[in-house]
CSV table of C-alpha atoms in Angstrom, one decimal:
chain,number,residue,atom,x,y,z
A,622,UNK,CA,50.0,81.3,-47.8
A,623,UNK,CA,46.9,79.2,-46.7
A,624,UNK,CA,47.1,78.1,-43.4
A,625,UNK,CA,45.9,74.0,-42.9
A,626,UNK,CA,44.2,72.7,-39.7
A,627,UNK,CA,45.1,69.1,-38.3
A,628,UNK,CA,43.0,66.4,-39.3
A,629,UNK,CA,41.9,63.8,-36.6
A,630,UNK,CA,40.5,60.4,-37.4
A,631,UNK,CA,38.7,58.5,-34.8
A,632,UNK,CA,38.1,54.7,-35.4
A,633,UNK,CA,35.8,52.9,-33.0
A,634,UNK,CA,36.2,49.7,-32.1
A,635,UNK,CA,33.9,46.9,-30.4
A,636,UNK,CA,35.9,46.4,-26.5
A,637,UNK,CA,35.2,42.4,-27.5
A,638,UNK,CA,36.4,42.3,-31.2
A,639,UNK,CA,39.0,40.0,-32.1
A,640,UNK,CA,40.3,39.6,-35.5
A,641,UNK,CA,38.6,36.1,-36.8
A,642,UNK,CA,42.0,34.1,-36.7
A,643,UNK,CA,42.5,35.0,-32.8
A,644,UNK,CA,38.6,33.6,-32.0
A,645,UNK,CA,39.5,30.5,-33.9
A,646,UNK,CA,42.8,30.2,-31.6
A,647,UNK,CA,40.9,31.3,-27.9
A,648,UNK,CA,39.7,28.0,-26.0
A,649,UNK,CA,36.6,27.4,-23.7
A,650,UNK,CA,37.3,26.9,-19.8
A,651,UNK,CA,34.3,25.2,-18.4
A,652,UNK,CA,32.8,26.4,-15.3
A,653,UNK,CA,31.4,23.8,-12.9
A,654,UNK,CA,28.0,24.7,-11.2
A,655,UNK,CA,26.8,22.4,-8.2
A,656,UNK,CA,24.2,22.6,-5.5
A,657,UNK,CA,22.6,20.1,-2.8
A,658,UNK,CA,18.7,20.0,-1.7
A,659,UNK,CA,18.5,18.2,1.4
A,660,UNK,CA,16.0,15.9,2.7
A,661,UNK,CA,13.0,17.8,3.6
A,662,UNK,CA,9.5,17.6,5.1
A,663,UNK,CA,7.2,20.0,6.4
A,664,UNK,CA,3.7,19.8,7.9
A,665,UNK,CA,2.2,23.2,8.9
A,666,UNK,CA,-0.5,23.5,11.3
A,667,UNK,CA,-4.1,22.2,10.5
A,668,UNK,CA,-6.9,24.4,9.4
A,669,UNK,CA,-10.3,23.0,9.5
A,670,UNK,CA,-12.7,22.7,6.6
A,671,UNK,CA,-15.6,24.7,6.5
A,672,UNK,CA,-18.9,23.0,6.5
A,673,UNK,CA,-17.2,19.8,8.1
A,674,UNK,CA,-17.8,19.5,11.5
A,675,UNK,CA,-20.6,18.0,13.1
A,676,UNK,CA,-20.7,18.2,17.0
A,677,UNK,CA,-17.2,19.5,17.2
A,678,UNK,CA,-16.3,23.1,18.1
A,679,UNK,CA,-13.1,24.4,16.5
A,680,UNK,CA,-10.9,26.2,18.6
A,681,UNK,CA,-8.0,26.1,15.9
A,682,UNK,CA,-7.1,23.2,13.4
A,683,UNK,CA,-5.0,21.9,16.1
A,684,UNK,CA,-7.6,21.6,19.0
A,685,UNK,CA,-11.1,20.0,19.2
A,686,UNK,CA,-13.3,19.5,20.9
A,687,UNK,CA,-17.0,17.6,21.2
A,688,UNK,CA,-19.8,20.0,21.5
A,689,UNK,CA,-22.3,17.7,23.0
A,690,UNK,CA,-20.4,14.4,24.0
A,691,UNK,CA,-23.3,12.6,25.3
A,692,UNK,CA,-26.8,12.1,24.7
A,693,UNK,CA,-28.3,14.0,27.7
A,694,UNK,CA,-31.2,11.1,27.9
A,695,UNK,CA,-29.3,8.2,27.3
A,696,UNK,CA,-25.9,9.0,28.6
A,697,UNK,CA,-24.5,7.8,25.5
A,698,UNK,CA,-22.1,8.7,23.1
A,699,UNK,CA,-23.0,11.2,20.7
A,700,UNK,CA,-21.9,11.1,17.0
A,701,UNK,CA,-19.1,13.5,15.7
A,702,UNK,CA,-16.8,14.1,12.9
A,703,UNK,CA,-14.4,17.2,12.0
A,704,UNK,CA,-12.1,17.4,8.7
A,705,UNK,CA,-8.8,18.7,9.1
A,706,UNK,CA,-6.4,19.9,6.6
A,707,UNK,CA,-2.9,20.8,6.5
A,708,UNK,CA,-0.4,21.6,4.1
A,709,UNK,CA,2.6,19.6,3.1
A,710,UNK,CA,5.2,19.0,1.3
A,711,UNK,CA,8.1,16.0,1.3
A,712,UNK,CA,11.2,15.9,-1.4
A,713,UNK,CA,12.1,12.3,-1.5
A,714,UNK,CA,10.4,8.7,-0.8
A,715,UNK,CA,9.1,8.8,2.8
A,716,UNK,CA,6.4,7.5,5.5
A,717,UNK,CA,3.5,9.3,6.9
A,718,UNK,CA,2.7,8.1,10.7
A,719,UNK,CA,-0.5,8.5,12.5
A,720,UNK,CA,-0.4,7.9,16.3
A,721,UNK,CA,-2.8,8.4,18.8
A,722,UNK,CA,-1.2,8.6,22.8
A,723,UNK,CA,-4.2,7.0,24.4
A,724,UNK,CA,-6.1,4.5,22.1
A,725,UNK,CA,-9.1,6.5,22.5
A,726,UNK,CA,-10.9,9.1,24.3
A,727,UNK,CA,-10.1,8.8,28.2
A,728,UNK,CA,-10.2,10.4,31.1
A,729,UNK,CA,-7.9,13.4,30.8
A,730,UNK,CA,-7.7,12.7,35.1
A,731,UNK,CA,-5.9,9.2,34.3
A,732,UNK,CA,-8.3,7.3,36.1
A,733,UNK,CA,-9.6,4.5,35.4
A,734,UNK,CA,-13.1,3.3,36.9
A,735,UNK,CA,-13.3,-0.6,37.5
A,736,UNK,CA,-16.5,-0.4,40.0
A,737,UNK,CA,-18.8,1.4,37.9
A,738,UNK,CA,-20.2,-2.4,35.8
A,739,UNK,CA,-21.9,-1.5,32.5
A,740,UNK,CA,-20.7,1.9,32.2
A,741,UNK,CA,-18.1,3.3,29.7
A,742,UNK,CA,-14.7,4.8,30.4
A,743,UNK,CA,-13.6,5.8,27.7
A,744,UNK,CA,-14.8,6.4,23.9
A,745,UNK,CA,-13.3,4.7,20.4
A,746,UNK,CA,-13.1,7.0,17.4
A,747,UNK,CA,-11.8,6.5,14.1
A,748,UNK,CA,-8.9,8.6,12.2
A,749,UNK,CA,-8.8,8.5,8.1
A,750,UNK,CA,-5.7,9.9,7.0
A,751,UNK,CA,-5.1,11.1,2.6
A,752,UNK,CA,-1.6,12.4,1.4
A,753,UNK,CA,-1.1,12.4,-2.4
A,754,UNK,CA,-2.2,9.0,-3.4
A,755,UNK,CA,-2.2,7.2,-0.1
A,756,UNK,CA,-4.3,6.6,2.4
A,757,UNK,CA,-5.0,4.8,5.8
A,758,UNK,CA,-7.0,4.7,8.6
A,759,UNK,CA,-6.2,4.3,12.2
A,760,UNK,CA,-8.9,2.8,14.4
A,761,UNK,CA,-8.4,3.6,18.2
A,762,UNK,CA,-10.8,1.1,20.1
A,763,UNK,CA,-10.7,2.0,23.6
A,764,UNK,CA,-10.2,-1.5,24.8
A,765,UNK,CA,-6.2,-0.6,26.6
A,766,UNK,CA,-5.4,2.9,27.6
A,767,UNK,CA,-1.9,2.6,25.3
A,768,UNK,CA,-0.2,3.7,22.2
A,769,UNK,CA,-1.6,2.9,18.9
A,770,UNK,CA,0.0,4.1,15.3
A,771,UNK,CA,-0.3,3.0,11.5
A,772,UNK,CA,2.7,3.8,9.5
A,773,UNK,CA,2.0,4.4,6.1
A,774,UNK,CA,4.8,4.3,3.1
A,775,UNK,CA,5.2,6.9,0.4
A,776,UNK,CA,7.0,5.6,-2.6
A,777,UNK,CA,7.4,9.9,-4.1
A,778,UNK,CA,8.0,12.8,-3.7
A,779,UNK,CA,4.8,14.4,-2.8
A,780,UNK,CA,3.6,18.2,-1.6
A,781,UNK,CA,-0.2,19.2,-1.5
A,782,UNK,CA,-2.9,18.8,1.5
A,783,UNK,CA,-2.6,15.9,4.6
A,784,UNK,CA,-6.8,15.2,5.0
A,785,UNK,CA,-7.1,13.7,8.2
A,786,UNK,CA,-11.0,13.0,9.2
A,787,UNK,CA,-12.2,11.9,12.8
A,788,UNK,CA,-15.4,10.3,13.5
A,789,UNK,CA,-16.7,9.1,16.9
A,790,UNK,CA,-20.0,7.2,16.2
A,791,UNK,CA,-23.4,7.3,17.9
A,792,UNK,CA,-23.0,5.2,21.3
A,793,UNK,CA,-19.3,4.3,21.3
A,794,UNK,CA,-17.8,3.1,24.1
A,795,UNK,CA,-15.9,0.6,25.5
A,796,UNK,CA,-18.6,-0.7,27.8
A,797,UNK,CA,-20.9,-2.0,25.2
A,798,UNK,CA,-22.7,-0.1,22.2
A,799,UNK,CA,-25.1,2.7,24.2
A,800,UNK,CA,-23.6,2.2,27.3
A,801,UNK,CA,-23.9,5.5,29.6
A,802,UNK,CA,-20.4,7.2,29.4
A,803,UNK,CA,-19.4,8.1,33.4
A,804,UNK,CA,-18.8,11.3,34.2
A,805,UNK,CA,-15.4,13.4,33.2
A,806,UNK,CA,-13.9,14.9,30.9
A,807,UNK,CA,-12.5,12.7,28.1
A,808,UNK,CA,-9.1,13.1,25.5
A,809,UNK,CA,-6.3,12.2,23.5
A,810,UNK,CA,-3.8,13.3,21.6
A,811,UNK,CA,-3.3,12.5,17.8
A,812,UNK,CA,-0.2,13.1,16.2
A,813,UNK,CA,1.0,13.3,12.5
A,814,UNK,CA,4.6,12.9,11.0
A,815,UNK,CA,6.1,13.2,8.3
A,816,UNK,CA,9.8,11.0,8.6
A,817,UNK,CA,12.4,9.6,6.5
A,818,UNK,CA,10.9,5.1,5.7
């Protein structure tokens, strides 16, 4: 009598397979996907350009100073200029402001001289300011120790490099052009923002 061993049959089937007439019947759900981007700008800290400073010392792209500020024979104003960059980027339509605390370069003391007659007391300089496709420039005449600004509208979206370029020219003052700069030491503070128009 022959013996016979069991049989076993094994069919594999795909986990996902449906027989054609159950796809056609299954319906889509729709998953909604949503997110917000705020508002943002952001100005990191300058870095100064190589090769762009005359009669400035950088002591980071956020300070400067004048080497020599006056002309040891004259007593007038030297000429200086410095190139400072710093990166940026701003997601929506905005305004760039330039402001500078003292209208010029004054006595960091907060004096004032009135008895010293054809001598300056403080310095003008000059502030050019490039982000994206705009530009302006802020002049800072030294005439009233006072806030001064120029706002500056940006119509885009824009991210790339704020170029901001000082320049104090030979014999500036506000005394006259050449007129010997009285003793002291001389500043102000520049400020850049980035804000909503």
């Amino acid at each position: 009598m022959a013996r016979s061993s069991p049989m076993f049959a094994l069919a594999f089937l795909p986990v996902c397979a449906m027989p054609a007439a159950a796809q056609e019947a299954a319906s889509a759900t729709g998953l909604p996907v949503t997110g917000s981007a705020p508002q943002v700008c952001t100005l990191a800290g300058g870095e100064l350009q190589a090769g762009q400073l005359v009669n400035f010392n950088g002591i980071s792209g956020d300070t400067l100073q004048v080497t020599q500020l006056l002309d040891l024979q004259t007593l007038a104003a030297r000429p200086a200029s410095a190139t400072v960059s710093f990166s940026a980027v701003c997601n929506y339509p905005h305004q760039i402001r330039i402001q500078s605390e003292n209208n010029g370069l004054w006595p960091t003391d907060g004096r004032q001289a009135t008895d010293a007659p054809g001598f300056a007391t403080a310095l003008p300089y000059d502030a050019n300011l490039t982000w994206g496709s705009s530009s302006g420039q802020l002049q800072m005449d030294a005439r009233i120790r006072s806030n001064r600004e120029q706002r500056i509208d940006v119509d885009q979206a824009t991210a790339g490099t704020v170029t901001l370029r000082l320049a104090i020219l030979a014999g500036a003052s506000n005394g006259g052009v050449n007129a010997p700069v009285l003793a002291g030491v001389y500043g102000d503070t520049l400020r850049i923002t980035l804000e909503p128009k």
